[in-house]
């Protein structure tokens, strides 16, 4: 490994357990369905022990930076946020870890502002502001954070960037075009989804913007599966990578917890980015699942 190689780890959708007991007043509308779903299914899938094992492995990798692409909590209960912040503090300090919100972090209107407050040091851009898009430069990287987290109706898990964020992103990408940086876009929802109730509603606008300006890599969560999709950019296709929930046991078509490691460096031929996927196998051992050159 050369001195100039930068290592970026990527974990997503920790869905921190255990879920604190909700107060009756917190279980109106959308949260009621979510709570029933947690009690019936998700509490047997998203385990704290699994999350701690994944996070410990990631920390042992001594990556230069760790990206956590959303869904740190489950029903966005007030009592979920402090434990989630404590968990993220255990992953690493704010200058070494960047997070963004997912749909579960803004599950209902009442607490949709809490993620931004509690995780502000992990969200703040290099200019100190907490907002989206945010830009953090680390080594050769420009990490560009987006938020698709908006409260939605019951049974919906869609995400939306909105016009203002898209316009601001265009300005960020125009500015970065003049610089020699490896641009990594962090966004919770995948850029393409077959499930209408889980999609990013304005993904077409984001894809059009990426086609004009490009980035080198997109990291997302939300689908809880291993995923590599390619999207058109101005200088070739852009890889968009998803990975299973960092706390999940394998269930149905959903694989067990995993994480990504990206090694990024520049040589005479341009950027080089390789992906290693590591995840939980039989016997609860974490092993390498895949290695691929992306760029
Ligand atoms: Fe999730």
Short mmCIF file of C-alpha atoms in Angstrom, two decimals, residues 83-210:
data_model
loop_
_atom_site.label_atom_id
_atom_site.label_comp_id
_atom_site.label_asym_id
_atom_site.label_seq_id
_atom_site.Cartn_x
_atom_site.Cartn_y
_atom_site.Cartn_z
CA UNK A 83 -27.60 6.18 22.45
CA UNK A 84 -27.10 6.56 18.68
CA UNK A 85 -24.71 9.48 19.25
CA UNK A 86 -22.85 7.44 21.89
CA UNK A 87 -22.56 4.57 19.42
CA UNK A 88 -21.19 6.84 16.69
CA UNK A 89 -18.73 8.40 19.14
CA UNK A 90 -17.45 4.84 19.66
CA UNK A 91 -16.92 4.42 15.92
CA UNK A 92 -14.65 7.45 15.75
CA UNK A 93 -14.30 11.19 16.29
CA UNK A 94 -16.19 13.67 14.07
CA UNK A 95 -13.13 14.56 12.01
CA UNK A 96 -12.68 10.88 11.04
CA UNK A 97 -16.36 9.94 10.63
CA UNK A 98 -19.04 11.50 8.41
CA UNK A 99 -22.69 10.60 8.68
CA UNK A 100 -25.86 11.59 6.86
CA UNK A 101 -29.51 11.00 7.80
CA UNK A 102 -31.75 8.26 6.43
CA UNK A 103 -35.53 8.04 6.33
CA UNK A 104 -35.69 6.38 9.77
CA UNK A 105 -33.74 9.31 11.26
CA UNK A 106 -36.53 11.68 10.19
CA UNK A 107 -39.35 9.20 10.70
CA UNK A 108 -41.92 11.74 11.91
CA UNK A 109 -42.19 15.52 11.85
CA UNK A 110 -42.00 15.86 15.64
CA UNK A 111 -38.33 14.79 15.80
CA UNK A 112 -37.17 15.35 12.22
CA UNK A 113 -34.82 18.13 13.40
CA UNK A 114 -33.13 16.01 16.09
CA UNK A 115 -30.63 14.21 13.85
CA UNK A 116 -29.14 17.51 12.72
CA UNK A 117 -28.79 18.68 16.32
CA UNK A 118 -27.40 15.51 17.87
CA UNK A 119 -24.99 14.64 15.05
CA UNK A 120 -23.95 18.19 14.13
CA UNK A 121 -20.19 17.59 14.63
CA UNK A 122 -20.38 14.58 12.28
CA UNK A 123 -22.35 16.55 9.67
CA UNK A 124 -20.57 19.88 9.69
CA UNK A 125 -18.80 20.81 6.48
CA UNK A 126 -15.30 22.26 6.40
CA UNK A 127 -16.86 25.72 6.65
CA UNK A 128 -18.46 24.72 9.97
CA UNK A 129 -22.03 24.85 8.69
CA UNK A 130 -24.49 21.98 9.13
CA UNK A 131 -26.58 21.65 6.02
CA UNK A 132 -26.91 19.77 2.78
CA UNK A 133 -25.00 19.49 0.61
CA UNK A 134 -22.06 19.54 2.98
CA UNK A 135 -18.47 19.26 1.79
CA UNK A 136 -15.58 17.76 3.75
CA UNK A 137 -12.10 17.39 2.32
CA UNK A 138 -10.08 14.52 3.66
CA UNK A 139 -6.82 13.59 1.94
CA UNK A 140 -7.51 13.47 -1.80
CA UNK A 141 -11.28 13.17 -1.19
CA UNK A 142 -14.11 15.64 -1.29
CA UNK A 143 -16.95 14.00 0.65
CA UNK A 144 -20.25 15.53 -0.46
CA UNK A 145 -23.13 14.83 1.94
CA UNK A 146 -26.76 14.86 0.86
CA UNK A 147 -29.98 14.39 2.79
CA UNK A 148 -32.99 12.56 1.39
CA UNK A 149 -34.49 12.29 4.89
CA UNK A 150 -38.02 13.64 4.99
CA UNK A 151 -40.98 12.40 7.06
CA UNK A 152 -43.36 10.38 4.91
CA UNK A 153 -46.80 8.80 5.22
CA UNK A 154 -47.26 5.40 6.90
CA UNK A 155 -45.91 2.48 4.83
CA UNK A 156 -43.77 4.87 2.76
CA UNK A 157 -39.97 4.99 2.93
CA UNK A 158 -39.31 7.39 0.09
CA UNK A 159 -36.67 10.11 0.16
CA UNK A 160 -36.45 13.50 -1.50
CA UNK A 161 -33.59 15.91 -2.10
CA UNK A 162 -35.70 18.86 -3.16
CA UNK A 163 -34.99 21.67 -5.59
CA UNK A 164 -32.92 23.80 -3.24
CA UNK A 165 -30.53 20.99 -2.34
CA UNK A 166 -30.16 19.97 -5.99
CA UNK A 167 -29.41 23.56 -7.01
CA UNK A 168 -26.84 23.89 -4.22
CA UNK A 169 -25.30 20.56 -5.24
CA UNK A 170 -24.88 21.82 -8.77
CA UNK A 171 -22.96 24.81 -7.44
CA UNK A 172 -20.77 22.57 -5.27
CA UNK A 173 -19.95 20.32 -8.22
CA UNK A 174 -19.19 23.31 -10.45
CA UNK A 175 -16.79 24.60 -7.81
CA UNK A 176 -15.09 21.24 -7.30
CA UNK A 177 -14.66 20.72 -11.05
CA UNK A 178 -11.67 23.06 -10.98
CA UNK A 179 -9.94 20.98 -8.29
CA UNK A 180 -8.02 17.74 -8.39
CA UNK A 181 -10.21 15.82 -5.92
CA UNK A 182 -11.85 12.40 -5.79
CA UNK A 183 -15.52 13.24 -5.28
CA UNK A 184 -17.55 10.87 -3.11
CA UNK A 185 -21.28 11.50 -2.90
CA UNK A 186 -22.99 10.23 0.27
CA UNK A 187 -26.75 9.74 0.04
CA UNK A 188 -29.05 7.38 1.95
CA UNK A 189 -31.42 6.34 -0.84
CA UNK A 190 -30.14 4.46 -3.90
CA UNK A 191 -30.19 6.34 -7.22
CA UNK A 192 -32.46 3.74 -8.75
CA UNK A 193 -35.17 1.64 -7.11
CA UNK A 194 -37.79 -0.80 -8.34
CA UNK A 195 -39.89 -0.28 -5.21
CA UNK A 196 -42.08 2.79 -5.57
CA UNK A 197 -42.65 3.15 -1.83
CA UNK A 198 -38.89 3.10 -1.13
CA UNK A 199 -37.51 5.25 -3.94
CA UNK A 200 -35.82 8.64 -4.09
CA UNK A 201 -38.60 10.69 -5.63
CA UNK A 202 -36.29 13.09 -7.49
CA UNK A 203 -33.56 10.60 -8.44
CA UNK A 204 -34.00 11.54 -12.11
CA UNK A 205 -32.93 15.11 -11.31
CA UNK A 206 -29.88 13.90 -9.40
CA UNK A 207 -28.92 11.53 -12.22
CA UNK A 208 -29.19 14.37 -14.76
CA UNK A 209 -26.96 16.51 -12.58
CA UNK A 210 -24.39 13.72 -12.20
#
